[in-house]
Amino acid sequence: MPRTPPATQVRVVTLTIDGQALSAREDETIIEVCRENKIPIPSLCWMDGLSIVGACRLCVVEMAGSPRLSAACSTRVAEGMQITTNSERLQRYRRTLVEMLFAERNHVCSVCVSNGHCELQWLAQTCGVDHVRMPYRNHAYDVDSSHEMFRVDHNRCVLCTRCVRVCDEIEGAHTWDVMGRGSDCKVITDLARPWGDSDTCTSCGKCVQVCPTGALVKQGTSVGEMVKDQQFLPILARRRHIR
Ligand code: FES
């Protein structure tokens, strides 16, 4: 009888998060362990089912013995780690990051189709952002409505690159990419052609569903009408690994 190869051994480690003793698999990240144990950590670029980019830094945590803050989404757990997820320093840091996102583009919630269903808006509420302490850039970005089903409003984009990753890693189309540098970066379709002229877009709408804000939305939606469904992603991602 053919012998089945031994399963790869994954060790279990013990650690504390906010004083709570926990165990986890050594291949898990801090954010995964926190989500499993219902410990809230804000996040924007991270999404269960997509690769990790560690871009937004909203998920930073403190680690005993390290002066630096670590991103919970890109740091694996280790034996004996002592993690703090919600100190005053972290709250200050996260609040400033959210304010900078608001100041960078034009997030006018009252006229946004995602009003009430927006992750940035929710983050502002949970981080206590009731005003922005830095000057707004007030730069006008394009809106591309050339696709018959969807629209991209770059004024609302937070450059989390979820759309780029879901299109590449789950749909396999790689229609989306990022062009430019710094605050003038923008997500683009097919080497910056209008979305409606894209030869690679399958119109699956996955990019729209994973977008945390009102940047990628369905055509025809009005203020507050755009509700996104992201349940499909972890299911599809896991099935891909099982194959
Ligand atoms: Fe960790 Fe964005 S969620 S850096």
PDB file of C-alpha atoms and ligand atoms in Angstrom:
ATOM      1  CA  MET A   1       0.000   0.000   0.000  1.00  0.00           C
ATOM      2  CA  PRO A   2       1.411   3.461  -0.835  1.00  0.00           C
ATOM      3  CA  ARG A   3       2.330   5.399   2.281  1.00  0.00           C
ATOM      4  CA  THR A   4       0.825   8.812   2.818  1.00  0.00           C
ATOM      5  CA  PRO A   5       3.534  11.451   3.444  1.00  0.00           C
ATOM      6  CA  PRO A   6       3.505  12.794   7.040  1.00  0.00           C
ATOM      7  CA  ALA A   7       1.437  15.952   7.439  1.00  0.00           C
ATOM      8  CA  THR A   8       3.530  19.080   7.997  1.00  0.00           C
ATOM      9  CA  GLN A   9       3.777  19.639  11.713  1.00  0.00           C
ATOM     10  CA  VAL A  10       2.562  23.036  12.874  1.00  0.00           C
ATOM     11  CA  ARG A  11       3.551  23.890  16.433  1.00  0.00           C
ATOM     12  CA  VAL A  12       1.224  25.536  18.891  1.00  0.00           C
ATOM     13  CA  VAL A  13       2.560  28.588  20.725  1.00  0.00           C
ATOM     14  CA  THR A  14       1.271  30.403  23.780  1.00  0.00           C
ATOM     15  CA  LEU A  15       1.153  34.158  24.043  1.00  0.00           C
ATOM     16  CA  THR A  16      -0.726  36.915  25.826  1.00  0.00           C
ATOM     17  CA  ILE A  17      -2.863  39.543  24.136  1.00  0.00           C
ATOM     18  CA  ASP A  18      -4.091  42.366  26.367  1.00  0.00           C
ATOM     19  CA  GLY A  19      -3.259  40.200  29.376  1.00  0.00           C
ATOM     20  CA  GLN A  20      -5.294  37.256  28.098  1.00  0.00           C
ATOM     21  CA  ALA A  21      -3.343  33.949  27.828  1.00  0.00           C
ATOM     22  CA  LEU A  22      -3.985  32.368  24.433  1.00  0.00           C
ATOM     23  CA  SER A  23      -2.657  29.587  22.270  1.00  0.00           C
ATOM     24  CA  ALA A  24      -2.331  29.728  18.509  1.00  0.00           C
ATOM     25  CA  ARG A  25      -0.739  27.907  15.592  1.00  0.00           C
ATOM     26  CA  GLU A  26       2.729  29.241  14.870  1.00  0.00           C
ATOM     27  CA  ASP A  27       1.773  29.981  11.254  1.00  0.00           C
ATOM     28  CA  GLU A  28      -0.961  32.416  12.290  1.00  0.00           C
ATOM     29  CA  THR A  29      -0.616  36.183  12.333  1.00  0.00           C
ATOM     30  CA  ILE A  30      -1.526  38.353  15.304  1.00  0.00           C
ATOM     31  CA  ILE A  31      -4.606  39.712  13.545  1.00  0.00           C
ATOM     32  CA  GLU A  32      -5.896  36.208  12.804  1.00  0.00           C
ATOM     33  CA  VAL A  33      -5.530  35.207  16.459  1.00  0.00           C
ATOM     34  CA  CYS A  34      -7.262  38.420  17.538  1.00  0.00           C
ATOM     35  CA  ARG A  35     -10.162  37.852  15.133  1.00  0.00           C
ATOM     36  CA  GLU A  36     -10.562  34.247  16.347  1.00  0.00           C
ATOM     37  CA  ASN A  37     -10.693  35.464  19.951  1.00  0.00           C
ATOM     38  CA  LYS A  38     -12.949  38.452  19.259  1.00  0.00           C
ATOM     39  CA  ILE A  39     -10.254  40.985  20.170  1.00  0.00           C
ATOM     40  CA  PRO A  40     -10.961  44.062  18.037  1.00  0.00           C
ATOM     41  CA  ILE A  41      -8.109  45.515  15.974  1.00  0.00           C
ATOM     42  CA  PRO A  42      -8.874  48.071  13.253  1.00  0.00           C
ATOM     43  CA  SER A  43      -7.701  47.142   9.759  1.00  0.00           C
ATOM     44  CA  LEU A  44      -8.177  48.456   6.252  1.00  0.00           C
ATOM     45  CA  CYS A  45      -5.826  46.829   3.772  1.00  0.00           C
ATOM     46  CA  TRP A  46      -5.989  43.362   5.371  1.00  0.00           C
ATOM     47  CA  MET A  47      -8.749  41.046   4.287  1.00  0.00           C
ATOM     48  CA  ASP A  48      -9.224  37.382   5.082  1.00  0.00           C
ATOM     49  CA  GLY A  49      -8.576  35.532   1.816  1.00  0.00           C
ATOM     50  CA  LEU A  50      -6.194  38.042   0.208  1.00  0.00           C
ATOM     51  CA  SER A  51      -2.408  38.325   0.367  1.00  0.00           C
ATOM     52  CA  ILE A  52      -0.945  40.669   2.986  1.00  0.00           C
ATOM     53  CA  VAL A  53       0.496  44.049   2.008  1.00  0.00           C
ATOM     54  CA  GLY A  54       0.773  45.802   5.400  1.00  0.00           C
ATOM     55  CA  ALA A  55       0.053  49.160   3.778  1.00  0.00           C
ATOM     56  CA  CYS A  56      -2.421  51.038   5.985  1.00  0.00           C
ATOM     57  CA  ARG A  57      -0.722  50.483   9.396  1.00  0.00           C
ATOM     58  CA  LEU A  58      -4.051  50.771  11.215  1.00  0.00           C
ATOM     59  CA  CYS A  59      -3.565  47.350  12.772  1.00  0.00           C
ATOM     60  CA  VAL A  60      -0.374  48.240  14.638  1.00  0.00           C
ATOM     61  CA  VAL A  61       0.109  46.756  18.103  1.00  0.00           C
ATOM     62  CA  GLU A  62       2.696  47.082  20.869  1.00  0.00           C
ATOM     63  CA  MET A  63       4.938  44.168  21.677  1.00  0.00           C
ATOM     64  CA  ALA A  64       6.722  43.855  25.033  1.00  0.00           C
ATOM     65  CA  GLY A  65      10.476  44.325  24.613  1.00  0.00           C
ATOM     66  CA  SER A  66      10.215  46.223  21.314  1.00  0.00           C
ATOM     67  CA  PRO A  67      10.107  50.024  21.025  1.00  0.00           C
ATOM     68  CA  ARG A  68       8.619  49.722  17.544  1.00  0.00           C
ATOM     69  CA  LEU A  69       4.976  49.192  16.699  1.00  0.00           C
ATOM     70  CA  SER A  70       4.268  46.056  14.669  1.00  0.00           C
ATOM     71  CA  ALA A  71       1.565  45.504  12.079  1.00  0.00           C
ATOM     72  CA  ALA A  72      -0.698  42.739  13.410  1.00  0.00           C
ATOM     73  CA  CYS A  73      -1.609  41.617   9.894  1.00  0.00           C
ATOM     74  CA  SER A  74       1.958  40.900   8.810  1.00  0.00           C
ATOM     75  CA  THR A  75       3.505  39.669  12.084  1.00  0.00           C
ATOM     76  CA  ARG A  76       3.343  35.992  12.946  1.00  0.00           C
ATOM     77  CA  VAL A  77       2.765  34.932  16.525  1.00  0.00           C
ATOM     78  CA  ALA A  78       5.669  33.477  18.505  1.00  0.00           C
ATOM     79  CA  GLU A  79       6.096  31.691  21.811  1.00  0.00           C
ATOM     80  CA  GLY A  80       5.900  34.035  24.819  1.00  0.00           C
ATOM     81  CA  MET A  81       4.811  37.162  22.892  1.00  0.00           C
ATOM     82  CA  GLN A  82       3.104  39.813  25.010  1.00  0.00           C
ATOM     83  CA  ILE A  83       0.939  42.024  22.860  1.00  0.00           C
ATOM     84  CA  THR A  84      -1.071  45.144  23.638  1.00  0.00           C
ATOM     85  CA  THR A  85      -3.724  46.080  21.105  1.00  0.00           C
ATOM     86  CA  ASN A  86      -5.365  49.145  22.590  1.00  0.00           C
ATOM     87  CA  SER A  87      -3.085  51.535  24.516  1.00  0.00           C
ATOM     88  CA  GLU A  88      -3.456  55.304  24.520  1.00  0.00           C
ATOM     89  CA  ARG A  89      -0.440  55.552  22.211  1.00  0.00           C
ATOM     90  CA  LEU A  90      -2.067  53.179  19.692  1.00  0.00           C
ATOM     91  CA  GLN A  91      -5.349  55.071  19.815  1.00  0.00           C
ATOM     92  CA  ARG A  92      -3.510  58.342  19.078  1.00  0.00           C
ATOM     93  CA  TYR A  93      -1.592  56.768  16.246  1.00  0.00           C
ATOM     94  CA  ARG A  94      -4.661  55.195  14.614  1.00  0.00           C
ATOM     95  CA  ARG A  95      -6.687  58.362  14.951  1.00  0.00           C
ATOM     96  CA  THR A  96      -3.995  60.348  13.133  1.00  0.00           C
ATOM     97  CA  LEU A  97      -3.841  57.755  10.348  1.00  0.00           C
ATOM     98  CA  VAL A  98      -7.594  57.926   9.789  1.00  0.00           C
ATOM     99  CA  GLU A  99      -7.473  61.730   9.773  1.00  0.00           C
ATOM    100  CA  MET A 100      -4.731  61.633   7.142  1.00  0.00           C
ATOM    101  CA  LEU A 101      -6.863  59.392   4.939  1.00  0.00           C
ATOM    102  CA  PHE A 102      -9.726  61.880   5.167  1.00  0.00           C
ATOM    103  CA  ALA A 103      -7.426  64.825   4.432  1.00  0.00           C
ATOM    104  CA  GLU A 104      -5.787  63.128   1.454  1.00  0.00           C
ATOM    105  CA  ARG A 105      -8.899  62.644  -0.741  1.00  0.00           C
ATOM    106  CA  ASN A 106     -12.475  63.895  -0.795  1.00  0.00           C
ATOM    107  CA  HIS A 107     -14.524  61.687   1.496  1.00  0.00           C
ATOM    108  CA  VAL A 108     -17.749  63.621   1.725  1.00  0.00           C
ATOM    109  CA  CYS A 109     -19.920  61.037   3.476  1.00  0.00           C
ATOM    110  CA  SER A 110     -23.192  62.928   3.199  1.00  0.00           C
ATOM    111  CA  VAL A 111     -23.210  62.592  -0.616  1.00  0.00           C
ATOM    112  CA  CYS A 112     -21.518  59.197  -0.891  1.00  0.00           C
ATOM    113  CA  VAL A 113     -23.319  56.083  -2.123  1.00  0.00           C
ATOM    114  CA  SER A 114     -21.572  54.092   0.623  1.00  0.00           C
ATOM    115  CA  ASN A 115     -22.716  56.387   3.431  1.00  0.00           C
ATOM    116  CA  GLY A 116     -23.599  54.181   6.395  1.00  0.00           C
ATOM    117  CA  HIS A 117     -21.866  51.105   4.896  1.00  0.00           C
ATOM    118  CA  CYS A 118     -18.305  52.386   4.630  1.00  0.00           C
ATOM    119  CA  GLU A 119     -15.328  50.904   6.472  1.00  0.00           C
ATOM    120  CA  LEU A 120     -13.504  54.244   6.576  1.00  0.00           C
ATOM    121  CA  GLN A 121     -16.527  55.901   8.143  1.00  0.00           C
ATOM    122  CA  TRP A 122     -16.774  53.081  10.670  1.00  0.00           C
ATOM    123  CA  LEU A 123     -13.054  53.403  11.465  1.00  0.00           C
ATOM    124  CA  ALA A 124     -13.493  57.145  12.031  1.00  0.00           C
ATOM    125  CA  GLN A 125     -16.297  56.411  14.467  1.00  0.00           C
ATOM    126  CA  THR A 126     -14.378  53.721  16.364  1.00  0.00           C
ATOM    127  CA  CYS A 127     -11.156  55.762  16.472  1.00  0.00           C
ATOM    128  CA  GLY A 128     -12.993  58.875  17.715  1.00  0.00           C
ATOM    129  CA  VAL A 129     -12.364  61.043  14.642  1.00  0.00           C
ATOM    130  CA  ASP A 130     -14.902  63.868  14.785  1.00  0.00           C
ATOM    131  CA  HIS A 131     -12.722  66.411  12.977  1.00  0.00           C
ATOM    132  CA  VAL A 132      -9.490  66.486  10.966  1.00  0.00           C
ATOM    133  CA  ARG A 133      -6.557  68.431  12.401  1.00  0.00           C
ATOM    134  CA  MET A 134      -4.577  68.801   9.176  1.00  0.00           C
ATOM    135  CA  PRO A 135      -5.335  70.744   5.996  1.00  0.00           C
ATOM    136  CA  TYR A 136      -7.329  68.923   3.338  1.00  0.00           C
ATOM    137  CA  ARG A 137      -5.517  68.531   0.029  1.00  0.00           C
ATOM    138  CA  ASN A 138      -8.727  69.333  -1.893  1.00  0.00           C
ATOM    139  CA  HIS A 139      -7.381  67.808  -5.053  1.00  0.00           C
ATOM    140  CA  ALA A 140     -10.061  66.784  -7.552  1.00  0.00           C
ATOM    141  CA  TYR A 141      -9.680  63.202  -8.754  1.00  0.00           C
ATOM    142  CA  ASP A 142     -11.444  61.573 -11.730  1.00  0.00           C
ATOM    143  CA  VAL A 143     -14.568  59.511 -11.716  1.00  0.00           C
ATOM    144  CA  ASP A 144     -14.647  56.777 -14.382  1.00  0.00           C
ATOM    145  CA  SER A 145     -18.205  55.723 -15.270  1.00  0.00           C
ATOM    146  CA  SER A 146     -17.300  54.066 -18.570  1.00  0.00           C
ATOM    147  CA  HIS A 147     -18.098  50.522 -17.363  1.00  0.00           C
ATOM    148  CA  GLU A 148     -21.746  49.620 -17.963  1.00  0.00           C
ATOM    149  CA  MET A 149     -22.174  48.055 -14.512  1.00  0.00           C
ATOM    150  CA  PHE A 150     -19.648  49.711 -12.198  1.00  0.00           C
ATOM    151  CA  ARG A 151     -18.018  53.045 -11.417  1.00  0.00           C
ATOM    152  CA  VAL A 152     -14.704  54.069  -9.874  1.00  0.00           C
ATOM    153  CA  ASP A 153     -14.497  57.348  -7.963  1.00  0.00           C
ATOM    154  CA  HIS A 154     -10.849  58.040  -7.169  1.00  0.00           C
ATOM    155  CA  ASN A 155     -11.886  60.755  -4.704  1.00  0.00           C
ATOM    156  CA  ARG A 156     -13.033  57.996  -2.340  1.00  0.00           C
ATOM    157  CA  CYS A 157     -10.089  55.614  -2.821  1.00  0.00           C
ATOM    158  CA  VAL A 158      -7.860  54.836   0.189  1.00  0.00           C
ATOM    159  CA  LEU A 159      -5.330  52.841  -1.866  1.00  0.00           C
ATOM    160  CA  CYS A 160      -5.797  49.682   0.170  1.00  0.00           C
ATOM    161  CA  THR A 161      -5.266  47.677  -3.080  1.00  0.00           C
ATOM    162  CA  ARG A 162      -7.918  45.119  -2.163  1.00  0.00           C
ATOM    163  CA  CYS A 163      -9.347  45.506  -5.700  1.00  0.00           C
ATOM    164  CA  VAL A 164      -5.927  44.857  -7.246  1.00  0.00           C
ATOM    165  CA  ARG A 165      -5.363  41.735  -5.146  1.00  0.00           C
ATOM    166  CA  VAL A 166      -8.826  40.203  -5.486  1.00  0.00           C
ATOM    167  CA  CYS A 167      -8.743  40.679  -9.264  1.00  0.00           C
ATOM    168  CA  ASP A 168      -5.327  39.059  -9.533  1.00  0.00           C
ATOM    169  CA  GLU A 169      -5.447  36.403  -6.806  1.00  0.00           C
ATOM    170  CA  ILE A 170      -9.077  35.276  -6.871  1.00  0.00           C
ATOM    171  CA  GLU A 171     -10.530  36.210 -10.274  1.00  0.00           C
ATOM    172  CA  GLY A 172      -7.210  35.745 -12.110  1.00  0.00           C
ATOM    173  CA  ALA A 173      -7.877  38.650 -14.472  1.00  0.00           C
ATOM    174  CA  HIS A 174      -5.332  41.194 -13.162  1.00  0.00           C
ATOM    175  CA  THR A 175      -7.295  44.071 -14.633  1.00  0.00           C
ATOM    176  CA  TRP A 176      -6.431  46.392 -11.736  1.00  0.00           C
ATOM    177  CA  ASP A 177      -3.037  47.778 -10.840  1.00  0.00           C
ATOM    178  CA  VAL A 178      -1.538  50.850  -9.167  1.00  0.00           C
ATOM    179  CA  MET A 179       0.001  53.742 -11.080  1.00  0.00           C
ATOM    180  CA  GLY A 180       2.126  56.605  -9.729  1.00  0.00           C
ATOM    181  CA  ARG A 181       3.763  57.329  -6.403  1.00  0.00           C
ATOM    182  CA  GLY A 182       2.882  58.744  -3.013  1.00  0.00           C
ATOM    183  CA  SER A 183      -0.422  60.508  -2.536  1.00  0.00           C
ATOM    184  CA  ASP A 184      -0.934  60.743  -6.308  1.00  0.00           C
ATOM    185  CA  CYS A 185      -1.064  56.970  -6.703  1.00  0.00           C
ATOM    186  CA  LYS A 186      -4.188  55.699  -8.316  1.00  0.00           C
ATOM    187  CA  VAL A 187      -5.690  52.350  -9.102  1.00  0.00           C
ATOM    188  CA  ILE A 188      -5.984  51.779 -12.832  1.00  0.00           C
ATOM    189  CA  THR A 189      -7.549  49.277 -15.211  1.00  0.00           C
ATOM    190  CA  ASP A 190      -5.603  47.804 -18.146  1.00  0.00           C
ATOM    191  CA  LEU A 191      -2.630  50.201 -18.177  1.00  0.00           C
ATOM    192  CA  ALA A 192      -4.817  53.256 -17.421  1.00  0.00           C
ATOM    193  CA  ARG A 193      -7.450  52.727 -20.110  1.00  0.00           C
ATOM    194  CA  PRO A 194     -11.053  53.587 -19.187  1.00  0.00           C
ATOM    195  CA  TRP A 195     -12.605  50.693 -17.263  1.00  0.00           C
ATOM    196  CA  GLY A 196     -15.327  50.274 -19.896  1.00  0.00           C
ATOM    197  CA  ASP A 197     -12.666  49.664 -22.583  1.00  0.00           C
ATOM    198  CA  SER A 198     -10.877  46.959 -20.589  1.00  0.00           C
ATOM    199  CA  ASP A 199     -10.210  43.733 -22.495  1.00  0.00           C
ATOM    200  CA  THR A 200      -9.401  41.790 -19.332  1.00  0.00           C
ATOM    201  CA  CYS A 201     -12.250  42.767 -16.971  1.00  0.00           C
ATOM    202  CA  THR A 202     -14.742  39.892 -16.599  1.00  0.00           C
ATOM    203  CA  SER A 203     -17.345  42.175 -14.920  1.00  0.00           C
ATOM    204  CA  CYS A 204     -17.410  39.768 -11.961  1.00  0.00           C
ATOM    205  CA  GLY A 205     -17.738  42.662  -9.496  1.00  0.00           C
ATOM    206  CA  LYS A 206     -15.404  41.175  -6.870  1.00  0.00           C
ATOM    207  CA  CYS A 207     -13.383  44.406  -6.772  1.00  0.00           C
ATOM    208  CA  VAL A 208     -16.562  46.363  -6.026  1.00  0.00           C
ATOM    209  CA  GLN A 209     -17.567  44.062  -3.175  1.00  0.00           C
ATOM    210  CA  VAL A 210     -14.177  44.156  -1.409  1.00  0.00           C
ATOM    211  CA  CYS A 211     -13.668  47.923  -1.745  1.00  0.00           C
ATOM    212  CA  PRO A 212     -14.001  49.371   1.774  1.00  0.00           C
ATOM    213  CA  THR A 213     -15.367  52.757   0.695  1.00  0.00           C
ATOM    214  CA  GLY A 214     -17.481  54.312  -2.038  1.00  0.00           C
ATOM    215  CA  ALA A 215     -14.586  54.238  -4.513  1.00  0.00           C
ATOM    216  CA  LEU A 216     -15.822  51.174  -6.397  1.00  0.00           C
ATOM    217  CA  VAL A 217     -19.581  50.965  -6.622  1.00  0.00           C
ATOM    218  CA  LYS A 218     -22.422  49.700  -8.789  1.00  0.00           C
ATOM    219  CA  GLN A 219     -23.842  52.071 -11.371  1.00  0.00           C
ATOM    220  CA  GLY A 220     -27.227  53.477 -10.489  1.00  0.00           C
ATOM    221  CA  THR A 221     -26.776  53.500  -6.730  1.00  0.00           C
ATOM    222  CA  SER A 222     -27.705  56.634  -4.852  1.00  0.00           C
ATOM    223  CA  VAL A 223     -26.574  58.048  -1.473  1.00  0.00           C
ATOM    224  CA  GLY A 224     -26.337  55.291   1.146  1.00  0.00           C
ATOM    225  CA  GLU A 225     -27.585  52.563  -1.226  1.00  0.00           C
ATOM    226  CA  MET A 226     -24.331  50.718  -1.873  1.00  0.00           C
ATOM    227  CA  VAL A 227     -24.134  47.749   0.494  1.00  0.00           C
ATOM    228  CA  LYS A 228     -21.273  45.325  -0.096  1.00  0.00           C
ATOM    229  CA  ASP A 229     -21.168  41.576   0.451  1.00  0.00           C
ATOM    230  CA  GLN A 230     -17.714  40.234   1.272  1.00  0.00           C
ATOM    231  CA  GLN A 231     -18.720  36.762   2.505  1.00  0.00           C
ATOM    232  CA  PHE A 232     -17.625  35.101  -0.730  1.00  0.00           C
ATOM    233  CA  LEU A 233     -13.944  35.872  -0.311  1.00  0.00           C
ATOM    234  CA  PRO A 234     -12.728  33.562   2.503  1.00  0.00           C
ATOM    235  CA  ILE A 235     -14.831  30.737   1.012  1.00  0.00           C
ATOM    236  CA  LEU A 236     -13.320  31.103  -2.473  1.00  0.00           C
ATOM    237  CA  ALA A 237      -9.806  31.594  -1.098  1.00  0.00           C
ATOM    238  CA  ARG A 238      -9.997  28.418   1.005  1.00  0.00           C
ATOM    239  CA  ARG A 239     -11.380  26.360  -1.878  1.00  0.00           C
ATOM    240  CA  ARG A 240      -8.472  27.433  -4.018  1.00  0.00           C
ATOM    241  CA  HIS A 241      -6.041  26.068  -1.417  1.00  0.00           C
ATOM    242  CA  ILE A 242      -7.915  22.768  -1.126  1.00  0.00           C
ATOM    243  CA  ARG A 243      -7.625  22.027  -4.863  1.00  0.00           C
TER     244      ARG A 243
HETATM  245 FE1  FES B   1      -2.387  45.758   8.788  1.00  0.00          FE
HETATM  246 FE2  FES B   1      -3.305  47.450   6.947  1.00  0.00          FE
HETATM  247  S1  FES B   1      -4.400  46.029   8.125  1.00  0.00           S
HETATM  248  S2  FES B   1      -1.286  47.263   7.727  1.00  0.00           S
END
